[in-house]
mmCIF file of C-alpha atoms in Angstrom:
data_model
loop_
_atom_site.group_PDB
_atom_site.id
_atom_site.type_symbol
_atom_site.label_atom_id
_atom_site.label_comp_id
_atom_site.label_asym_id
_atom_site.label_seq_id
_atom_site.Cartn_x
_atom_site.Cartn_y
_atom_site.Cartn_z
ATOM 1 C CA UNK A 1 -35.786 73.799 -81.668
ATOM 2 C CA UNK A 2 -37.469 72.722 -85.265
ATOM 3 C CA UNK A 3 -37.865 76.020 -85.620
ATOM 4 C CA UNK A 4 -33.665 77.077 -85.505
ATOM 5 C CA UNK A 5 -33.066 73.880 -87.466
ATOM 6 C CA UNK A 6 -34.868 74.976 -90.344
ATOM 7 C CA UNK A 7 -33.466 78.515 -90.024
ATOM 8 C CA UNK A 8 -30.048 77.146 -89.920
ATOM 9 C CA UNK A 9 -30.930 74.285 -93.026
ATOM 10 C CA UNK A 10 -32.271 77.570 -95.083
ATOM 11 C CA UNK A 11 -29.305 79.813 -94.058
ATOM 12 C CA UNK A 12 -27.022 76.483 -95.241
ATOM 13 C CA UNK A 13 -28.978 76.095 -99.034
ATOM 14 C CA UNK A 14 -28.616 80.114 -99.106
ATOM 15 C CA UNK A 15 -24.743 80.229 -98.697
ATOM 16 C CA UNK A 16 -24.100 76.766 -100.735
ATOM 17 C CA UNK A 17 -26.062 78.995 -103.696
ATOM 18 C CA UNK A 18 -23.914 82.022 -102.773
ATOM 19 C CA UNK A 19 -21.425 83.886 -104.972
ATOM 20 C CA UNK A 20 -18.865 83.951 -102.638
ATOM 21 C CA UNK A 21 -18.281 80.253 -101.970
ATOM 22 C CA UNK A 22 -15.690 78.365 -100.469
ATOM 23 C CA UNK A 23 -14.011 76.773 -102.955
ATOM 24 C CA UNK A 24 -13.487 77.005 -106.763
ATOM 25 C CA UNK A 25 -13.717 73.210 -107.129
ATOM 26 C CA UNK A 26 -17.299 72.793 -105.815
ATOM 27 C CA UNK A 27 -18.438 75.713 -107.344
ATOM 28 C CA UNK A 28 -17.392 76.761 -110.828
ATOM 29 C CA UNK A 29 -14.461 74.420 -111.606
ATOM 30 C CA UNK A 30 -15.347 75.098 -115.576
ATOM 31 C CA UNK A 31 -12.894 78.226 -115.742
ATOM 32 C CA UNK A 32 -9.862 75.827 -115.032
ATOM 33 C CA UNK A 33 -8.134 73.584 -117.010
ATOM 34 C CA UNK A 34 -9.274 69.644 -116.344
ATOM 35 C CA UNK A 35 -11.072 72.029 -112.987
ATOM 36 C CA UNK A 36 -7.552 72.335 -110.957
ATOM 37 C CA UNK A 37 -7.235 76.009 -109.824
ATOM 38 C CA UNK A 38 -3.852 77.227 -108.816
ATOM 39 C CA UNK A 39 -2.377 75.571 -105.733
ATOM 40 C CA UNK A 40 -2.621 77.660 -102.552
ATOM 41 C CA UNK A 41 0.991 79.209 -102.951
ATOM 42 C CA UNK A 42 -1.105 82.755 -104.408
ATOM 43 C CA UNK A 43 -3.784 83.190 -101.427
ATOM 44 C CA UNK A 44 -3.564 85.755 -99.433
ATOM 45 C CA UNK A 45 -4.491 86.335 -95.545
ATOM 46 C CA UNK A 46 -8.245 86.923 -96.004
ATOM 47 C CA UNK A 47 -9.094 85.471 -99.247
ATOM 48 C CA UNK A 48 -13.104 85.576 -101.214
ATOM 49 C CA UNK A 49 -13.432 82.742 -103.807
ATOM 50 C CA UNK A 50 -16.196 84.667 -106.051
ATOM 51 C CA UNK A 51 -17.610 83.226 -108.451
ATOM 52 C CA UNK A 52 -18.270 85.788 -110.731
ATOM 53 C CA UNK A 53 -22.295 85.903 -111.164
ATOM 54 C CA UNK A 54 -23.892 88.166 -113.703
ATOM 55 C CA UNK A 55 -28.488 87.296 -114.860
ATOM 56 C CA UNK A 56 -28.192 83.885 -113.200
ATOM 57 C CA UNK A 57 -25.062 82.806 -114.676
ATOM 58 C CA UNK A 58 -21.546 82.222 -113.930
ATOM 59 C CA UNK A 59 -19.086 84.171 -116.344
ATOM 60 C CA UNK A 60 -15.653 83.468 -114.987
ATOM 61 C CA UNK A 61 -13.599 82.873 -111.325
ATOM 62 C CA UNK A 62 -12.071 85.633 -109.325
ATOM 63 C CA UNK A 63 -9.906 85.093 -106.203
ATOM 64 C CA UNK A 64 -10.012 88.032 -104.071
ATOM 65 C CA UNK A 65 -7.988 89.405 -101.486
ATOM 66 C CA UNK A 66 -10.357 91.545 -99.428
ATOM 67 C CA UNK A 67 -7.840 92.990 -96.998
ATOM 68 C CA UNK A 68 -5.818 94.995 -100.303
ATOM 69 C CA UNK A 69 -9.183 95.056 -102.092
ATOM 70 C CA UNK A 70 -8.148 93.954 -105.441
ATOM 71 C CA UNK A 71 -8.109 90.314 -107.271
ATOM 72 C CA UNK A 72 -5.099 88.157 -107.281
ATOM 73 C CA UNK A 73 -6.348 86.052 -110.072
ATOM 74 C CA UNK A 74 -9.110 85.761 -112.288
ATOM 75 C CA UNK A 75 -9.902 82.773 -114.494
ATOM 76 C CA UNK A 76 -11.898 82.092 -117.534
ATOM 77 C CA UNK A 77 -12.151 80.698 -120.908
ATOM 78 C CA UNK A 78 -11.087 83.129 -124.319
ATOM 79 C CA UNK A 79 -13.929 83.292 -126.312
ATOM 80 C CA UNK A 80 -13.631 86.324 -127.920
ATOM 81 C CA UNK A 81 -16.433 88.378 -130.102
ATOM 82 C CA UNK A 82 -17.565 91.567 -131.559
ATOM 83 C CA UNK A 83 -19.451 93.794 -129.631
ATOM 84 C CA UNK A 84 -19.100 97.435 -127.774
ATOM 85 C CA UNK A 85 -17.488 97.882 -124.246
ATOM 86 C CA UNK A 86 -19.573 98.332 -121.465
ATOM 87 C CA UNK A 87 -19.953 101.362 -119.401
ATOM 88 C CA UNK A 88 -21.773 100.138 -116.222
ATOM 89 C CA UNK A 89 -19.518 99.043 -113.015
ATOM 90 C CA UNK A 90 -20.254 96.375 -110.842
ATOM 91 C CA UNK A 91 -19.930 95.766 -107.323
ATOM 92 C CA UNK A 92 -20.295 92.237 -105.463
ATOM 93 C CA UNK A 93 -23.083 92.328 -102.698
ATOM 94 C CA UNK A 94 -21.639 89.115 -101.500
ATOM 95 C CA UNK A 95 -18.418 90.345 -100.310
ATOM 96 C CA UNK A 96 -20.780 92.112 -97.479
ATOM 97 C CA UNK A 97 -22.478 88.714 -96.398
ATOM 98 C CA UNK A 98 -24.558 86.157 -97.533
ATOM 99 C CA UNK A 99 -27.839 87.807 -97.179
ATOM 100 C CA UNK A 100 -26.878 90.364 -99.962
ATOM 101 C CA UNK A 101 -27.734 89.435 -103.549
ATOM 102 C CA UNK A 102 -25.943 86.815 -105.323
ATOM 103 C CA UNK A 103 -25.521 88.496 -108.416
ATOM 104 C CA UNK A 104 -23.252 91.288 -108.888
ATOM 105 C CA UNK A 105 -24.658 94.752 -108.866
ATOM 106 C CA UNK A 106 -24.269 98.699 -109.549
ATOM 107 C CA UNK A 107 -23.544 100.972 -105.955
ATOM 108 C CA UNK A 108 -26.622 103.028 -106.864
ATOM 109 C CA UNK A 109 -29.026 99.607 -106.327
ATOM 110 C CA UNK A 110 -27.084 98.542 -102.923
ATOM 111 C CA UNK A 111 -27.605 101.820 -102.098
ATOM 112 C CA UNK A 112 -31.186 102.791 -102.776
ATOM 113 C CA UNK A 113 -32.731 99.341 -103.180
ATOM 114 C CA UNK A 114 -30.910 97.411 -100.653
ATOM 115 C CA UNK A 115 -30.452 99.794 -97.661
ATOM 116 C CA UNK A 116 -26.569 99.119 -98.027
ATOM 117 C CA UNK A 117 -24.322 102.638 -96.801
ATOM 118 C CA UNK A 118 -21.582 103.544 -98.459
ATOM 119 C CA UNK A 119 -19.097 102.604 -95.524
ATOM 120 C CA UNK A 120 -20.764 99.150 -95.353
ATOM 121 C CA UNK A 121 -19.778 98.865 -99.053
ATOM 122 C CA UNK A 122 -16.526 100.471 -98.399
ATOM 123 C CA UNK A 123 -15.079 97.745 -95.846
ATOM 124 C CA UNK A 124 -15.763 94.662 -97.781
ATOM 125 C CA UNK A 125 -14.284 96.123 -101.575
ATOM 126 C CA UNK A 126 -12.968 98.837 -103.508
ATOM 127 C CA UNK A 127 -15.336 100.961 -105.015
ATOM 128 C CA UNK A 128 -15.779 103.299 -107.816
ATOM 129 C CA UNK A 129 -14.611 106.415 -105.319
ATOM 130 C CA UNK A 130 -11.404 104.879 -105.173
ATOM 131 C CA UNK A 131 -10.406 104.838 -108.972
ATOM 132 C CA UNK A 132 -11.313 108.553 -109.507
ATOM 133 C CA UNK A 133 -8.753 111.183 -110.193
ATOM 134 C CA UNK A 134 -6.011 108.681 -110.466
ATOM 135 C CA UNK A 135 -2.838 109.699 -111.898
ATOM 136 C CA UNK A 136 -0.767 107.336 -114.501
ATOM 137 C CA UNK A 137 -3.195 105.014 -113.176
ATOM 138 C CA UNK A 138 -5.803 103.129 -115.084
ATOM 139 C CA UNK A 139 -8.816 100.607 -113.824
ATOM 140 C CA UNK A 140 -7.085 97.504 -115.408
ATOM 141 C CA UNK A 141 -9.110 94.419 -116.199
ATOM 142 C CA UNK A 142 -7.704 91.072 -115.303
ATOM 143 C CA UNK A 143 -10.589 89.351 -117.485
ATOM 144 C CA UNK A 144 -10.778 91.942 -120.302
ATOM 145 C CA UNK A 145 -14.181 92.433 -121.752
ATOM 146 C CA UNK A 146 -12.802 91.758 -125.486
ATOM 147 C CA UNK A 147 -11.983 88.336 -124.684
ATOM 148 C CA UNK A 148 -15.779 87.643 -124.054
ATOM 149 C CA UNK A 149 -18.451 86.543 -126.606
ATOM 150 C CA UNK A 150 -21.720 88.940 -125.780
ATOM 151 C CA UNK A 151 -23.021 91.823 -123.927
ATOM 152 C CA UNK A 152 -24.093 89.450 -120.830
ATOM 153 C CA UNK A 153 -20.246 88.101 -120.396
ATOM 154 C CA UNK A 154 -18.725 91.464 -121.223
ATOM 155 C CA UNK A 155 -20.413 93.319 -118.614
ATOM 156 C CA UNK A 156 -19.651 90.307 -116.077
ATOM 157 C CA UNK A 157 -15.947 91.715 -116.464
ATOM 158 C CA UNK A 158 -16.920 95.275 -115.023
ATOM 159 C CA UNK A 159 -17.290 94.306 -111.673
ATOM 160 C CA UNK A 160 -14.540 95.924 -109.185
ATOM 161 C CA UNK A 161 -13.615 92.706 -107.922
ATOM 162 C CA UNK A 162 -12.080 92.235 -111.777
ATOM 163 C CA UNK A 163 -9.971 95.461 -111.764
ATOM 164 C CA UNK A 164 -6.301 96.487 -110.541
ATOM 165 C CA UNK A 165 -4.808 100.119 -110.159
ATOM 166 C CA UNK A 166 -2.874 99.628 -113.571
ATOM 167 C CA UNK A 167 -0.236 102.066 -115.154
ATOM 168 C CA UNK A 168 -2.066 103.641 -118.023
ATOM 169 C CA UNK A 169 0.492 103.340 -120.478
ATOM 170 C CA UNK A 170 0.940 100.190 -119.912
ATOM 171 C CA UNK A 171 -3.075 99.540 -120.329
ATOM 172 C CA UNK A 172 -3.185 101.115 -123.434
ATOM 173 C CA UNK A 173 0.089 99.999 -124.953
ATOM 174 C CA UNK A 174 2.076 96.775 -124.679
ATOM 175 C CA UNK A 175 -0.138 94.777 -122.298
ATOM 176 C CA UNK A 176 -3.196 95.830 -124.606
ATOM 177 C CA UNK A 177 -1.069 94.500 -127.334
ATOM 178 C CA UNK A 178 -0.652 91.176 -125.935
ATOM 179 C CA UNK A 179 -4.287 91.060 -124.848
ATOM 180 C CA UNK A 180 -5.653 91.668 -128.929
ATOM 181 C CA UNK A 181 -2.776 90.610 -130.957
ATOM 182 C CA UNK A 182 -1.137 87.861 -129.143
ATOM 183 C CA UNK A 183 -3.365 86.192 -127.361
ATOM 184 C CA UNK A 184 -5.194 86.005 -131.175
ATOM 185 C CA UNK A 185 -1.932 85.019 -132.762
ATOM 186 C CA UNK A 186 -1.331 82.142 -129.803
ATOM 187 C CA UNK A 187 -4.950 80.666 -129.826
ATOM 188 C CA UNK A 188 -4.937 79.555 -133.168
ATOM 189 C CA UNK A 189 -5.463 75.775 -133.500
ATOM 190 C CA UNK A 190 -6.934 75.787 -129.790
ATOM 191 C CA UNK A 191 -10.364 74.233 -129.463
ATOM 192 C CA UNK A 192 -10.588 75.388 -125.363
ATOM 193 C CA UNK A 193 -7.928 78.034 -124.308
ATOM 194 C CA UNK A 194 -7.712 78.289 -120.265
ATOM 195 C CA UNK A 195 -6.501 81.961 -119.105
ATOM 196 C CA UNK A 196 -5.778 82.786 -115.413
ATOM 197 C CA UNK A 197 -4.065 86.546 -115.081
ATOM 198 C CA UNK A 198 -3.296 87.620 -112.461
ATOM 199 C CA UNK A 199 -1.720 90.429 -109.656
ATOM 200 C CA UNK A 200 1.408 90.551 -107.781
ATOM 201 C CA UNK A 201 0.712 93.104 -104.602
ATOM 202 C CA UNK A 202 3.041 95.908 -104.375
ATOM 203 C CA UNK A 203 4.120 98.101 -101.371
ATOM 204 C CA UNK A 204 2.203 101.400 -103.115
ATOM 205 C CA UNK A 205 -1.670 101.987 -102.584
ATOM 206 C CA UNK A 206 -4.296 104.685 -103.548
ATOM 207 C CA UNK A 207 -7.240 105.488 -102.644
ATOM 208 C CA UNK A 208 -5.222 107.260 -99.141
ATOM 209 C CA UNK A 209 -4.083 103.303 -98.573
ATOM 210 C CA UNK A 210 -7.605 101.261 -99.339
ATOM 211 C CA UNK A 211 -6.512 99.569 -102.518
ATOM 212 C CA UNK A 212 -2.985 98.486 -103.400
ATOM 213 C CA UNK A 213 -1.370 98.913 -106.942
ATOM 214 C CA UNK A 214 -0.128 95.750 -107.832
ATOM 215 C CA UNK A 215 4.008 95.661 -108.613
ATOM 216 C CA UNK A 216 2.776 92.811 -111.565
ATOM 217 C CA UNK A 217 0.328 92.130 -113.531
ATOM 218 C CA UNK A 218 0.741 88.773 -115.307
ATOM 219 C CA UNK A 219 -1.786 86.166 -117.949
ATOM 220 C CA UNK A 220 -1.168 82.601 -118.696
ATOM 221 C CA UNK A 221 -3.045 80.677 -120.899
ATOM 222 C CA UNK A 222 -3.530 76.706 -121.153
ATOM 223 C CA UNK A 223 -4.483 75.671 -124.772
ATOM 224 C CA UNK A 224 -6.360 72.213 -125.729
ATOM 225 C CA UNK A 225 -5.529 71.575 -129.263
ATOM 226 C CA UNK A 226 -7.095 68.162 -129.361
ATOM 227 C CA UNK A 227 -7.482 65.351 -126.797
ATOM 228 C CA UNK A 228 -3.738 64.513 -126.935
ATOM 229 C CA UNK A 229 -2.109 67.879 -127.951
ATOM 230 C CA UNK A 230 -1.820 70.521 -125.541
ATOM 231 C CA UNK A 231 0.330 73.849 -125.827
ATOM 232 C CA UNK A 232 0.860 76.868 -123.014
ATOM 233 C CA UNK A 233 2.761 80.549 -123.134
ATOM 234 C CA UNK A 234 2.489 83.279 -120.378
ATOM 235 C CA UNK A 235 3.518 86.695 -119.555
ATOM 236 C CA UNK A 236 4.940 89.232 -116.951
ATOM 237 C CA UNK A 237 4.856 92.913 -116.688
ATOM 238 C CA UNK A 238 6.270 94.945 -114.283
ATOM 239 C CA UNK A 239 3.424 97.735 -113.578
ATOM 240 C CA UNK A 240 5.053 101.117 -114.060
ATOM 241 C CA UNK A 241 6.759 100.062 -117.459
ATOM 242 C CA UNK A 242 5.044 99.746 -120.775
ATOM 243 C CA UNK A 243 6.977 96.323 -121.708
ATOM 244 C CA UNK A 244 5.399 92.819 -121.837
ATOM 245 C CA UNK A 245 7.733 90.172 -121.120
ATOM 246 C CA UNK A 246 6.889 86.388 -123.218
ATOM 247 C CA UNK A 247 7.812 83.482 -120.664
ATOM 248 C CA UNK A 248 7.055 79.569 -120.506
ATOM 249 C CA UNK A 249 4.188 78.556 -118.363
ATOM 250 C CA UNK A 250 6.994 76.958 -115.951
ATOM 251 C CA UNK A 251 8.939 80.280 -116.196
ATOM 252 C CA UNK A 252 6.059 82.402 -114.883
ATOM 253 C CA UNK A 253 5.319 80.196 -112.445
ATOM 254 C CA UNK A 254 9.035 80.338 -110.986
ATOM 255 C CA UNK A 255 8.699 84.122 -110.944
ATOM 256 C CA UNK A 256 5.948 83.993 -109.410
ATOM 257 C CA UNK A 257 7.657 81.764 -106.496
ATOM 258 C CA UNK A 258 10.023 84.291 -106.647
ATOM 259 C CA UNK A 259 7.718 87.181 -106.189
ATOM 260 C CA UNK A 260 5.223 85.679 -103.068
ATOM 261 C CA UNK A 261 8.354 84.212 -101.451
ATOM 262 C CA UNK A 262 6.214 81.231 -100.405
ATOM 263 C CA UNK A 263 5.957 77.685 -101.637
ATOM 264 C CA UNK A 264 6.028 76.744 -105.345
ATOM 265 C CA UNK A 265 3.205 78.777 -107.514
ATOM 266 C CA UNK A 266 1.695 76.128 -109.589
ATOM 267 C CA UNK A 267 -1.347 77.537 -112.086
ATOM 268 C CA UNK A 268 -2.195 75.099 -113.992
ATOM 269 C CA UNK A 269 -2.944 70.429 -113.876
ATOM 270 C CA UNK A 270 0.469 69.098 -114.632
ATOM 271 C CA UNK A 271 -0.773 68.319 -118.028
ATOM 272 C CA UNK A 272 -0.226 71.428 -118.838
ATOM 273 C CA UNK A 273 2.918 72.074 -120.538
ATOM 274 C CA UNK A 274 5.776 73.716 -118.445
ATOM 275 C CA UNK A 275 8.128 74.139 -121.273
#
């Protein structure tokens, strides 16, 4: 009897260190403005609250929806930097269970280090197999890379869990636009800027129906000025157009209403502004 109580009491410290966890706000609330995550109008049927683990340390917040194997948000703070763009994809061993590594991880050490098979892998994520020989199709970041400080937090933002089927031009062009030039413009004055973006699923899929190509992709952004001076702006695309649409936090978040057909989207503490 000691014996399964200290199994279980281990098992218990193993998953409360997890990636996968069960809730932003115990976990890594420090990706969300005054640590409120978006209300629970966005989750889907089998959600993973990751947060996203890269060399010990927490990089940003990723809500996953494991059933259409992409993210529906991730969150993190705009710190952007110089530096090159990574090369090396990710994978998260935790989407498999809790007694995989905690830290994300390239397929080739699941698979040769970890006696992981590729159709264990394949059930709890999309994988790299699934993004080759796409056509119009791009892997889109939610968190881009750019807006990241260092190597360490720019490879973070190669994991899968990060990435949407996204229409090329649209990658490269007006959304890319908005990522470099906007976002730069918009941040000025802000000492902490807040970003969720985010995915709207579609009815299309690739991958011969394992991962769904989003109908939206969307970014909002909460901006702390000073203690007393706050300031917000957000934006919709629809994903097979290369056009960015500029809208109000509160605007976005009444599409997004719209869009999930459930109860009110809200993505940011009220003290964000709305208007």
């Amino acid at each position: 009897m000691l014996l399964l109580l200290l199994q279980v009491s281990a098992s218990c410290l193993w998953l409360g260190r997890s990636e996968v966890v069960t809730s932003f706000e115990s976990s890594c609330p420090q990706f969300f403005f005054r640590e409120t995550p978006p209300n629970e109008a966005l989750e889907p049927e089998n959600p993973a609250w990751i947060c996203q683990r890269y060399k010990n340390q927490y990089y940003f917040a990723t809500l996953y929806d494991r059933d259409r194997r992409i993210p529906v948000y991730s969150a993190y703070l705009y710190q952007p930097g110089p530096g090159k763009r990574p090369k090396t994809w990710l994978v998260e061993p935790q989407l498999m269970g809790p007694t995989y590594p905690k830290t994300m991880e390239r397929e080739w050490t699941l698979l040769n280090y970890f006696n992981v098979s590729l159709e264990q892998l394949s059930k709890s994520q999309a994988m790299l197999q699934d993004y080759k020989n796409l056509t119009g199709l791009n892997r889109g970041h939610l968190n881009p890379s750019s807006h990241h400080p260092n190597s360490s937090s720019r490879t973070a933002t190669f994991t899968l869990t990060n990435i949407v089927p996204q229409d090329e031009k649209l990658n490269g062009g007006a959304w890319n636009n908005y990522e470099q030039q906007t976002m730069t413009r918009r941040t000025q004055g802000c000492n902490t800027t807040y970003v969720i973006v985010g995915a709207v699923p579609g009815n299309n899929y690739i991958a011969k129906g394992r991962v769904n190509k989003p109908s939206h992709i969307w970014s909002s952004a909460c901006c702390e000025v000073d203690t007393n001076h706050r300031k917000a702006w957000a934006v919709i695309a629809e994903n097979d157009k290369n056009k960015v649409q500029l809208l109000t936090l509160g605007e976005l978040e009444d599409v997004l209403t719209q869009l999930y057909r459930r109860d009110q989207v809200s993505l940011f503490d009220s003290n964000c502004p709305r208007e």
